[in-house]
Tab-separated table of N, CA, C and O in Angstrom:
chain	number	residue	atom	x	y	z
J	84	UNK	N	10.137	19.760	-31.187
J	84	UNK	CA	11.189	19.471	-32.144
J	84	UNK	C	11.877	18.171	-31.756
J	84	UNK	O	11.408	17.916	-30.647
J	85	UNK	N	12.800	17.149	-32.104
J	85	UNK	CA	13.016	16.129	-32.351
J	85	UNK	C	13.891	16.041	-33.542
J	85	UNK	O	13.658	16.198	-34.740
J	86	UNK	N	15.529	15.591	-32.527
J	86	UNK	CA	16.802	15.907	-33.198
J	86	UNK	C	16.712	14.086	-33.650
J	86	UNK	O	16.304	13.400	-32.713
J	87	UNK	N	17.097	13.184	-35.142
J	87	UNK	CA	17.336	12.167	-35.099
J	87	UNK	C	18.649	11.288	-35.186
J	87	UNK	O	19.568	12.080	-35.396
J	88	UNK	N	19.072	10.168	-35.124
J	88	UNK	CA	20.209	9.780	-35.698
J	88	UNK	C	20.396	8.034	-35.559
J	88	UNK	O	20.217	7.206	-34.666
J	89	UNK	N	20.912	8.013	-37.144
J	89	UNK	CA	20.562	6.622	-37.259
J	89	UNK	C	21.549	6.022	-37.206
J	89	UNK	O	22.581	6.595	-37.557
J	90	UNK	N	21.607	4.501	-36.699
J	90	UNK	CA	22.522	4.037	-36.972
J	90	UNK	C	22.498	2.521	-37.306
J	90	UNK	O	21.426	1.917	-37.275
J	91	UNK	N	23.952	1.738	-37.704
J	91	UNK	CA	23.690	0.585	-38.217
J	91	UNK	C	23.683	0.159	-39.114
J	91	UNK	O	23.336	-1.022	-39.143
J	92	UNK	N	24.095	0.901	-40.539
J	92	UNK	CA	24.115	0.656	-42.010
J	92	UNK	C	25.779	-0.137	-41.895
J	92	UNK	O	26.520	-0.067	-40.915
J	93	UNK	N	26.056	-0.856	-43.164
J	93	UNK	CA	27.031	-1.010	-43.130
J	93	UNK	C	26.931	-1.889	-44.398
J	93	UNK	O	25.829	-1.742	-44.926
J	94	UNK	N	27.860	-2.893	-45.155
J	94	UNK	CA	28.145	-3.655	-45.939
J	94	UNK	C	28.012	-5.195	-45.433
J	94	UNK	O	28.465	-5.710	-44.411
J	95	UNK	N	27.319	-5.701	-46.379
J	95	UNK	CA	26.168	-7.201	-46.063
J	95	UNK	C	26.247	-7.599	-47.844
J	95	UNK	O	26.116	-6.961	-48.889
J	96	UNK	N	26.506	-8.859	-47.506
J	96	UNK	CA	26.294	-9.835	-48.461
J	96	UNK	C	25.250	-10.343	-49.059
J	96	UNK	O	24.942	-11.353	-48.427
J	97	UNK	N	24.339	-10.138	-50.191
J	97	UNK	CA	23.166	-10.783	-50.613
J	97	UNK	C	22.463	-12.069	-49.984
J	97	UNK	O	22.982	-13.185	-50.007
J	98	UNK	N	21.180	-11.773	-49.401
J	98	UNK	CA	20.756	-12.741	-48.847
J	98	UNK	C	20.573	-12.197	-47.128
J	98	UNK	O	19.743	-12.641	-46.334
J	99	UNK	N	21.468	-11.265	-46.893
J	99	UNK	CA	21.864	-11.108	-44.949
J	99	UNK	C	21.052	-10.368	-44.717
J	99	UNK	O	20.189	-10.012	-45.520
J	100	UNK	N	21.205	-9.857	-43.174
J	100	UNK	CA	20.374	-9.375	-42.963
J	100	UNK	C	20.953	-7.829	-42.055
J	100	UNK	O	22.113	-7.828	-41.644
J	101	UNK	N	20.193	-6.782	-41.848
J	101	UNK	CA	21.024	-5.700	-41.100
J	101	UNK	C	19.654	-4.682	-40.211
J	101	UNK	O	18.582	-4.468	-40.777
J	102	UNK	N	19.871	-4.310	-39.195
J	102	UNK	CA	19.338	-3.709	-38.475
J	102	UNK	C	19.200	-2.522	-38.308
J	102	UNK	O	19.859	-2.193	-37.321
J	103	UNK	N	18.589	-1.525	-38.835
J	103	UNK	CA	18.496	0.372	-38.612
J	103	UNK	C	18.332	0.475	-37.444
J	103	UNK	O	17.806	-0.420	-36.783
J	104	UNK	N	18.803	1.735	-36.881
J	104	UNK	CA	18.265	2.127	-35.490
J	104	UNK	C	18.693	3.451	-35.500
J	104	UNK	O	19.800	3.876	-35.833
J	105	UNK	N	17.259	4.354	-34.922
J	105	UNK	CA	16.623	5.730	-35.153
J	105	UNK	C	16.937	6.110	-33.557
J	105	UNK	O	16.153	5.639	-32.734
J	106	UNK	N	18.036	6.932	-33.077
J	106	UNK	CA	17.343	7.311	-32.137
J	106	UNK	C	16.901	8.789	-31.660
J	106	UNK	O	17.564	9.764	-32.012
J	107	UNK	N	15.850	8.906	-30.913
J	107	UNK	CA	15.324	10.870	-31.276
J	107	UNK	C	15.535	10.898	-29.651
J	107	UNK	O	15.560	10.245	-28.608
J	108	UNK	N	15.699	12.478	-30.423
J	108	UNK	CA	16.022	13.252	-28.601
J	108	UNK	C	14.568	13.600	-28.226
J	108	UNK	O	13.634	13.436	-29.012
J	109	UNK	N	14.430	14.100	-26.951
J	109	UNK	CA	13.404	15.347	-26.722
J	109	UNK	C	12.559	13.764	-25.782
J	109	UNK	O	12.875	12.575	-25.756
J	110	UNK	N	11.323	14.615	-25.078
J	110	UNK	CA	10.472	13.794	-24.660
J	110	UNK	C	9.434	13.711	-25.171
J	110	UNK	O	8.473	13.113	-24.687
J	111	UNK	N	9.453	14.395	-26.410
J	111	UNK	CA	7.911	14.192	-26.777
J	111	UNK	C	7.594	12.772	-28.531
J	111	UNK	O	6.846	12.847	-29.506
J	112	UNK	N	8.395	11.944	-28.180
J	112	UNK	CA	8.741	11.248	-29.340
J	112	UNK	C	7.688	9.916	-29.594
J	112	UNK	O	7.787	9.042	-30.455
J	113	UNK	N	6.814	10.054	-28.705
J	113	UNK	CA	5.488	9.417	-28.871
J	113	UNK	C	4.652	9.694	-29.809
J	113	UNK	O	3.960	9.003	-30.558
J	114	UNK	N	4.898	11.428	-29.586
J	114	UNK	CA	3.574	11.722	-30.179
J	114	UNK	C	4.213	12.217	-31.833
J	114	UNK	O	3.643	13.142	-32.411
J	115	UNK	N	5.098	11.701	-32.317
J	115	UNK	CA	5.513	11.375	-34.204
J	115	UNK	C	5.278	9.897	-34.510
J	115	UNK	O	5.573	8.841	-33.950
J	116	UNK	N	4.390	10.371	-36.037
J	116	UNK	CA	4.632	9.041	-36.480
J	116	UNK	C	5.565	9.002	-36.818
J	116	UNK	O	5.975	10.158	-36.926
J	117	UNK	N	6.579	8.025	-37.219
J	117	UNK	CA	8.045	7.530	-37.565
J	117	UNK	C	7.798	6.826	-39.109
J	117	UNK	O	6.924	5.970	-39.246
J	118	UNK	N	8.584	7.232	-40.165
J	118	UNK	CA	9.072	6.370	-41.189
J	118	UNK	C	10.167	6.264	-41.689
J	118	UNK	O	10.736	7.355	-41.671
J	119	UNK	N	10.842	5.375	-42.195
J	119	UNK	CA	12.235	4.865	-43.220
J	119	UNK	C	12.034	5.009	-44.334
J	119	UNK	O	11.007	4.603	-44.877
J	120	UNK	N	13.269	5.818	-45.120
J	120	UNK	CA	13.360	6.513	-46.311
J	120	UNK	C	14.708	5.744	-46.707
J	120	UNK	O	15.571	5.434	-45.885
J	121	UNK	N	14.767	5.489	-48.034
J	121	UNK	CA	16.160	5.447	-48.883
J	121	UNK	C	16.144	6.243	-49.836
J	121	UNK	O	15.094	6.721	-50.267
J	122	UNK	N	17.428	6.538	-50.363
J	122	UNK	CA	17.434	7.131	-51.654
J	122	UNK	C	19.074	6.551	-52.008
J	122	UNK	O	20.176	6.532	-51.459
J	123	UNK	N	18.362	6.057	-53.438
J	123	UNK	CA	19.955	5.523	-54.275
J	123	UNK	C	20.537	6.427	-54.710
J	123	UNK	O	20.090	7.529	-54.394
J	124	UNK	N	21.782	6.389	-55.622
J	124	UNK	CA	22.510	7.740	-56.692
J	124	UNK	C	21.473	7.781	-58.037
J	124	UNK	O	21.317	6.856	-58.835
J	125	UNK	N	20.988	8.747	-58.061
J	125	UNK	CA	20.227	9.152	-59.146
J	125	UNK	C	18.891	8.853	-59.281
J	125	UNK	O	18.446	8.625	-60.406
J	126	UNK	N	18.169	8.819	-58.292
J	126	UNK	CA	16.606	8.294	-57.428
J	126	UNK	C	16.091	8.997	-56.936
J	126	UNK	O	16.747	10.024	-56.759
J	127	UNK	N	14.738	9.014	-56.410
J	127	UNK	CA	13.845	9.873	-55.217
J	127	UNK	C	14.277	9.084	-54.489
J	127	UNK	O	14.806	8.008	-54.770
J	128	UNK	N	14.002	9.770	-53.000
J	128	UNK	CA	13.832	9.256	-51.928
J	128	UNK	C	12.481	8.648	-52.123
J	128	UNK	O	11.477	8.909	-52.786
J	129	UNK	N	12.870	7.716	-51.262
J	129	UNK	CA	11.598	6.364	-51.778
J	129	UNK	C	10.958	6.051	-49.853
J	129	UNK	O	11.592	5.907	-48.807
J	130	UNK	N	9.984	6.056	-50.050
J	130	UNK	CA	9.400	5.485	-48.540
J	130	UNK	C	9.350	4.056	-48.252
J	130	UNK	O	8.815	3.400	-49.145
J	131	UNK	N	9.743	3.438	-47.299
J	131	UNK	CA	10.100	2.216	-47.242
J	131	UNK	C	9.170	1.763	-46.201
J	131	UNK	O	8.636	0.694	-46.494
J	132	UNK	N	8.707	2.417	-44.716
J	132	UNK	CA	7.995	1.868	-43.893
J	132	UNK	C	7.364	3.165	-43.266
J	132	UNK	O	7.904	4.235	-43.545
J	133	UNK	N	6.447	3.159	-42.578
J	133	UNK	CA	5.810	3.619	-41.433
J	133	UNK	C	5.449	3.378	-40.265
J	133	UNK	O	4.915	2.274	-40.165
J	134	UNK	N	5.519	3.966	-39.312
J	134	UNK	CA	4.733	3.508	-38.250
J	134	UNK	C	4.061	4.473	-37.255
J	134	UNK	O	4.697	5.523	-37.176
J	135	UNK	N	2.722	4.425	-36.296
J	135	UNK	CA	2.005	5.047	-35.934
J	135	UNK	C	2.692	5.432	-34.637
J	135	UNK	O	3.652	4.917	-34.064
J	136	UNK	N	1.838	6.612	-34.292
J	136	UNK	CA	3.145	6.756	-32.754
J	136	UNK	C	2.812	5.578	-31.837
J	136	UNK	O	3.810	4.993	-31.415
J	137	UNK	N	1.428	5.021	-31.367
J	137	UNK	CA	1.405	4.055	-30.916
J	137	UNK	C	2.501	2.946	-31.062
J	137	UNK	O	3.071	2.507	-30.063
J	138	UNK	N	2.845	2.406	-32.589
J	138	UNK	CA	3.410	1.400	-32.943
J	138	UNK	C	2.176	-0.146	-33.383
J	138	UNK	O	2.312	-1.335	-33.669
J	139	UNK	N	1.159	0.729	-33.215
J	139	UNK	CA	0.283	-0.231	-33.687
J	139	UNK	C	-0.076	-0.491	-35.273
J	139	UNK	O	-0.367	-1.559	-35.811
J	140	UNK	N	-0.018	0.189	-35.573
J	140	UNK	CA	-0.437	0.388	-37.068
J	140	UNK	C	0.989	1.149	-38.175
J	140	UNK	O	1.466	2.281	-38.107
J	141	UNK	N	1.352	-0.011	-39.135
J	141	UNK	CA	2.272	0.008	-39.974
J	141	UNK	C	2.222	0.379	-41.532
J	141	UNK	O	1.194	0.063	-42.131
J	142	UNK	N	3.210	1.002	-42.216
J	142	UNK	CA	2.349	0.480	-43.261
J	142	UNK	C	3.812	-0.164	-44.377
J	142	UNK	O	4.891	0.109	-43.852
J	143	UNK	N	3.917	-0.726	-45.387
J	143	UNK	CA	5.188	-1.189	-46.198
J	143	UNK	C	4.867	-0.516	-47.991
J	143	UNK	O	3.897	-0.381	-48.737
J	144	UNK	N	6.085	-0.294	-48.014
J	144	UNK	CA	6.185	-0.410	-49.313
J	144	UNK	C	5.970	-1.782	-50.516
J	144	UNK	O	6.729	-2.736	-50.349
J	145	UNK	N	5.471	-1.822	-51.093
J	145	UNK	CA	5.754	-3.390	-51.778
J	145	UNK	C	7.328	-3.663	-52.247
J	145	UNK	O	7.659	-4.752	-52.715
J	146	UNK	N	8.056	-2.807	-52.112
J	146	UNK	CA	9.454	-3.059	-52.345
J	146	UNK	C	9.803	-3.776	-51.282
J	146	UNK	O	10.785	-4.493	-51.479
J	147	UNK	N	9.462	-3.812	-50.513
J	147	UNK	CA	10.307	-4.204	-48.863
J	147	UNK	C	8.952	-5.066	-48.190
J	147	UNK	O	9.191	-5.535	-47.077
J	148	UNK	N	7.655	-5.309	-48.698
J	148	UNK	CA	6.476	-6.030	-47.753
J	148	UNK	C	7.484	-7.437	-47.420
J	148	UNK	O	8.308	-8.032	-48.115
J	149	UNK	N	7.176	-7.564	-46.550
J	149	UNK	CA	7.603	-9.208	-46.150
J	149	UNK	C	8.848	-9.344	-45.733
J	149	UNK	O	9.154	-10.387	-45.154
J	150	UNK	N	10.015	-8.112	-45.984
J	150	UNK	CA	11.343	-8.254	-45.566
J	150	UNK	C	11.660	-8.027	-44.819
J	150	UNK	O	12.279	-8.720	-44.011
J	151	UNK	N	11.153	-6.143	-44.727
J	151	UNK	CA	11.865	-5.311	-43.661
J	151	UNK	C	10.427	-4.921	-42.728
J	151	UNK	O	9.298	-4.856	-43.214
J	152	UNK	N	10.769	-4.689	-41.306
J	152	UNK	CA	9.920	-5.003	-40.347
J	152	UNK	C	10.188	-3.682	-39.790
J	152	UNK	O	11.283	-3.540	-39.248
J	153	UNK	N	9.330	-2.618	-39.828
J	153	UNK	CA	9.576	-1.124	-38.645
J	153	UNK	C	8.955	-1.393	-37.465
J	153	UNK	O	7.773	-1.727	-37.537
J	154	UNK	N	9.456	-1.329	-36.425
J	154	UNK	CA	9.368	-1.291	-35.244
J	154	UNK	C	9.549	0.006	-34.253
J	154	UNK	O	10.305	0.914	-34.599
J	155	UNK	N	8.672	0.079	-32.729
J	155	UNK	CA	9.310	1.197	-32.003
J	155	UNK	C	9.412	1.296	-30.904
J	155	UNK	O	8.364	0.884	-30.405
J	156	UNK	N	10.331	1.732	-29.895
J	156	UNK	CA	9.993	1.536	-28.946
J	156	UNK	C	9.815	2.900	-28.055
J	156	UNK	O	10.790	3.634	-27.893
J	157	UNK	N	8.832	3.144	-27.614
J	157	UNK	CA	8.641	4.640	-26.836
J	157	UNK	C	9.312	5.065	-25.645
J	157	UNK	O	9.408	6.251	-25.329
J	158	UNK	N	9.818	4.031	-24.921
J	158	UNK	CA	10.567	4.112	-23.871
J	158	UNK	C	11.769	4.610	-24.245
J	158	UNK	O	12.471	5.382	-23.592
J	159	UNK	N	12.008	4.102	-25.422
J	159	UNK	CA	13.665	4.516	-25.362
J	159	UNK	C	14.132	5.459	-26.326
J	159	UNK	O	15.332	5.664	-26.512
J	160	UNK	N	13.157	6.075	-26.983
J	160	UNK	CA	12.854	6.786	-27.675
J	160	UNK	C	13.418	6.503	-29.129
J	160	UNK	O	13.994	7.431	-29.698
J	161	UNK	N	13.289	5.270	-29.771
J	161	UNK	CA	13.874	4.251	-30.339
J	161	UNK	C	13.325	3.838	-31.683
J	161	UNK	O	12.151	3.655	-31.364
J	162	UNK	N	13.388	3.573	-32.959
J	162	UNK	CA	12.642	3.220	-33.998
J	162	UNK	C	13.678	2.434	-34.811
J	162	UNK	O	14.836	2.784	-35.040
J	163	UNK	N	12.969	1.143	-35.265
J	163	UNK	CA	14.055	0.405	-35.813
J	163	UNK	C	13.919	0.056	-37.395
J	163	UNK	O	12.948	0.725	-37.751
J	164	UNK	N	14.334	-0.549	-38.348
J	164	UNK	CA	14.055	-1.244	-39.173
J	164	UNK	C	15.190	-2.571	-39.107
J	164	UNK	O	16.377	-2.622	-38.785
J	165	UNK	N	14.334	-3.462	-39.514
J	165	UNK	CA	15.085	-4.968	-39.317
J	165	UNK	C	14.852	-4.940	-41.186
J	165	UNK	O	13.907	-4.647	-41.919
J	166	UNK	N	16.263	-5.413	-41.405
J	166	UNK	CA	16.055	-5.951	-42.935
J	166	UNK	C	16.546	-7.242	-42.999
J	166	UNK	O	17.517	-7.747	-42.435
J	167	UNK	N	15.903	-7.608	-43.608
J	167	UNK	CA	16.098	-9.483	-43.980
J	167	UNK	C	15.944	-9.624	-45.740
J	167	UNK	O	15.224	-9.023	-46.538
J	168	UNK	N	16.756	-10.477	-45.878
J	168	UNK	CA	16.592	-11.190	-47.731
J	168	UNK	C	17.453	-9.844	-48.220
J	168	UNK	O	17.076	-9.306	-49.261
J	169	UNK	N	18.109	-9.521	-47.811
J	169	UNK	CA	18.542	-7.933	-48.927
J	169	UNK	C	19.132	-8.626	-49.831
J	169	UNK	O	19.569	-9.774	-49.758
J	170	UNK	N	19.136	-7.522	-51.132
J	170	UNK	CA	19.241	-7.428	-52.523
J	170	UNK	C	20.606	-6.304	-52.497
J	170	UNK	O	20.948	-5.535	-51.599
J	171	UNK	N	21.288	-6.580	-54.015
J	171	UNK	CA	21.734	-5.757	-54.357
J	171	UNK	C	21.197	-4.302	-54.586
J	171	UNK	O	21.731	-3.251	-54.231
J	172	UNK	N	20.465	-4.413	-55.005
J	172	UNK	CA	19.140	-3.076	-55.286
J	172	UNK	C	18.438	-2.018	-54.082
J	172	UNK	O	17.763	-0.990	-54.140
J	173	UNK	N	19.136	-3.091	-52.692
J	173	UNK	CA	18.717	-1.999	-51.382
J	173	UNK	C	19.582	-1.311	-51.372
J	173	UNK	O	19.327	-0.257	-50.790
J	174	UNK	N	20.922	-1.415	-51.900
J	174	UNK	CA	21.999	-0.306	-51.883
J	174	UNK	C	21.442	1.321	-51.908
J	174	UNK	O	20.936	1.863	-52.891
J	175	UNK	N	21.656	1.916	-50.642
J	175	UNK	CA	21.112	2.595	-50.777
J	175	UNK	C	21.571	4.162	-49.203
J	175	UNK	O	22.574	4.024	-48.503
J	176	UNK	N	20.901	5.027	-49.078
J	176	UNK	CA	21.631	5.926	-47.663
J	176	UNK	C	19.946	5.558	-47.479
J	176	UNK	O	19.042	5.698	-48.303
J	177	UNK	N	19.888	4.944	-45.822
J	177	UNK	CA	19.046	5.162	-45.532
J	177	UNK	C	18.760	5.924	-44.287
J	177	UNK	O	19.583	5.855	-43.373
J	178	UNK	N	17.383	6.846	-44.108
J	178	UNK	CA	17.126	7.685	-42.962
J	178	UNK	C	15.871	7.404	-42.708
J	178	UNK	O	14.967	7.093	-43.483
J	179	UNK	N	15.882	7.616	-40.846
J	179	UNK	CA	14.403	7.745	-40.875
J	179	UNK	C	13.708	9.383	-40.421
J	179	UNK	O	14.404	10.397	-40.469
J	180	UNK	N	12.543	9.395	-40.080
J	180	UNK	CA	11.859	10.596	-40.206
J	180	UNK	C	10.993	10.493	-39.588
J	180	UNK	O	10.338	9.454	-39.507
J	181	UNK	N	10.659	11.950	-38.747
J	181	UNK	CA	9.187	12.403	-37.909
J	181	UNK	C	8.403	13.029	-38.568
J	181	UNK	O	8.585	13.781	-39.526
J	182	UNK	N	7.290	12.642	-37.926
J	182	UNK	CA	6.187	13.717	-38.681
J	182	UNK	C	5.119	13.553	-37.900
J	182	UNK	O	4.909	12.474	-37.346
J	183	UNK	N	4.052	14.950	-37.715
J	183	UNK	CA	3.292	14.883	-36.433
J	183	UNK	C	1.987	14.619	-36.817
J	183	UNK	O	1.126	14.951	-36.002
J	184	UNK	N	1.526	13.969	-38.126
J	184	UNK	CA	0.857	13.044	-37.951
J	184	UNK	C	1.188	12.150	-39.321
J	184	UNK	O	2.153	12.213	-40.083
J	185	UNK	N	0.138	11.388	-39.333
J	185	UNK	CA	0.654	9.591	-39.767
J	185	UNK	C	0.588	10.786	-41.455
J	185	UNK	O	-0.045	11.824	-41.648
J	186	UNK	N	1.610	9.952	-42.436
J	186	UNK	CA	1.992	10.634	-43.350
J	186	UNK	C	3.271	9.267	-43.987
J	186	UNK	O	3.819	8.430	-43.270
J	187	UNK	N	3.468	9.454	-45.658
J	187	UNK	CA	3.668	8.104	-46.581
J	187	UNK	C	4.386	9.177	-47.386
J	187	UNK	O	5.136	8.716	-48.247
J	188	UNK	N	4.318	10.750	-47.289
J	188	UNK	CA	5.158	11.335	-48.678
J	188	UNK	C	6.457	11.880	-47.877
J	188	UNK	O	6.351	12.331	-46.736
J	189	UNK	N	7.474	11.816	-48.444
J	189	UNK	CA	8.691	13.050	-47.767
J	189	UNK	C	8.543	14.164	-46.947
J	189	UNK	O	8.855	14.404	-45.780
J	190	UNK	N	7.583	15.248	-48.496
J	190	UNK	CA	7.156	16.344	-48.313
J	190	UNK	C	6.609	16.152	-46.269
J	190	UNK	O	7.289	16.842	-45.510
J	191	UNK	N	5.724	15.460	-45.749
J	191	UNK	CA	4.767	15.534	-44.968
J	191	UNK	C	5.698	15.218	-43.365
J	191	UNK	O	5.368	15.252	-42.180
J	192	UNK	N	7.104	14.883	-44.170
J	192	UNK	CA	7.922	14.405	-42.418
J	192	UNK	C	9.191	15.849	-42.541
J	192	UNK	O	10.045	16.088	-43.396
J	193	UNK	N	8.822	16.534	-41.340
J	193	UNK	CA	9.323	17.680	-40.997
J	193	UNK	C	10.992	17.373	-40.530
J	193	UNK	O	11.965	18.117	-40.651
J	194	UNK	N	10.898	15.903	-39.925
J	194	UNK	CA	12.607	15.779	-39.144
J	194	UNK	C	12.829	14.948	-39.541
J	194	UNK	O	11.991	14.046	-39.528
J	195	UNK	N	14.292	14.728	-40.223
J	195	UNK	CA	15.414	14.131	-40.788
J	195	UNK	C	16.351	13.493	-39.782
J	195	UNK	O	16.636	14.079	-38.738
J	196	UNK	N	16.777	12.436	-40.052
J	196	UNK	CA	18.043	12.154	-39.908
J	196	UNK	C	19.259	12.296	-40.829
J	196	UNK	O	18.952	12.570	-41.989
J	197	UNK	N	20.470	12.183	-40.600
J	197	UNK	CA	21.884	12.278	-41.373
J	197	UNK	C	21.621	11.287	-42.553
J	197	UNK	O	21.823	11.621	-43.720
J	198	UNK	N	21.076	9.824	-42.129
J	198	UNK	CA	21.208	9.038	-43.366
J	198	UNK	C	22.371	7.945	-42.946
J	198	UNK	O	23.381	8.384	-42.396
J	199	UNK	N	22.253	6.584	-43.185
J	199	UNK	CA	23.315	5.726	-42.635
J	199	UNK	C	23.672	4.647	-44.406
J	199	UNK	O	22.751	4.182	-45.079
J	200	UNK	N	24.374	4.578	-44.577
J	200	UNK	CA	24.663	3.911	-45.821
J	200	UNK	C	24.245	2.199	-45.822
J	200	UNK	O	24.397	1.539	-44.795
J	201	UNK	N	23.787	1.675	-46.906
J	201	UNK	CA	23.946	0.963	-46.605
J	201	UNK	C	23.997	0.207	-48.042
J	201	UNK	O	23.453	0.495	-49.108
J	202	UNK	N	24.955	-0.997	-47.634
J	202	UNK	CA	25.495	-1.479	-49.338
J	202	UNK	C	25.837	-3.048	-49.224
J	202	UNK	O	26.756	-3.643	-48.662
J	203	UNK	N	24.143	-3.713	-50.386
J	203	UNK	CA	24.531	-4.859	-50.031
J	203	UNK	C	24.959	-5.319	-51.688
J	203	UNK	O	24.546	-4.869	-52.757
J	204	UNK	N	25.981	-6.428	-51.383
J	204	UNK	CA	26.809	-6.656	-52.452
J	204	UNK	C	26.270	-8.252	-52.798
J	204	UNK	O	25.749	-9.033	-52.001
J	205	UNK	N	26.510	-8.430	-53.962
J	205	UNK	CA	26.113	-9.814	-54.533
J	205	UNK	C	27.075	-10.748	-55.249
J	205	UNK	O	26.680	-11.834	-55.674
């Protein structure tokens, strides 16, 4: 099992940039793949990134290819998203998520985080 919690959302100006950060308890946080989820007011939760437990293999949404960058680090039991170029339209709670193997739907990631807000204005 693998408790999460994110942090780092906050209010950013069109164009800026802002940093997620996932961090999971437990020692076994290698072996989840990790992804970033948003969901706006009145939306699905939408998948934004993936990554393999290695950290080798990624995958993006075309909403976010080229912007936002998932990263991880196993040592510290650590998973990030870097966002760059944000839009009004990323407004959004974002969380990330485990799942014990590599997996792109909601349904397929068993552990949640709280969700960190995040609201960029234009």
């Amino acid at each position: 099992q693998v408790h999460l919690v994110e942090s780092g959302g906050g209010l950013v100006q069109a164009g800026g940039s802002l940093r997620l950060s996932c961090a999971a308890s437990g020692r076994t946080f290698s072996r989840y793949a990790m992804g970033w989820f948003r969901q706006a007011p009145g939306k699905e939760r939408e998948l934004l990134a993936t990554i393999s437990r290695s950290g080798r293999v990624t995958y993006y949404a075309d909403s976010v290819q080229g912007r936002f960058t998932i990263s991880r680090d196993n040592a510290k039991n650590l998973v990030y998203l870097q966002m760059n170029s944000l839009k009004p339209e990323d407004t959004a709670v974002y969380y990330c998520a485990a799942a014990d193997h590599w997996a792109t739907v909601p349904v397929e990631y068993g552990y949640w985080g709280q969700g960190t807000q995040v609201t960029v204005s234009s």
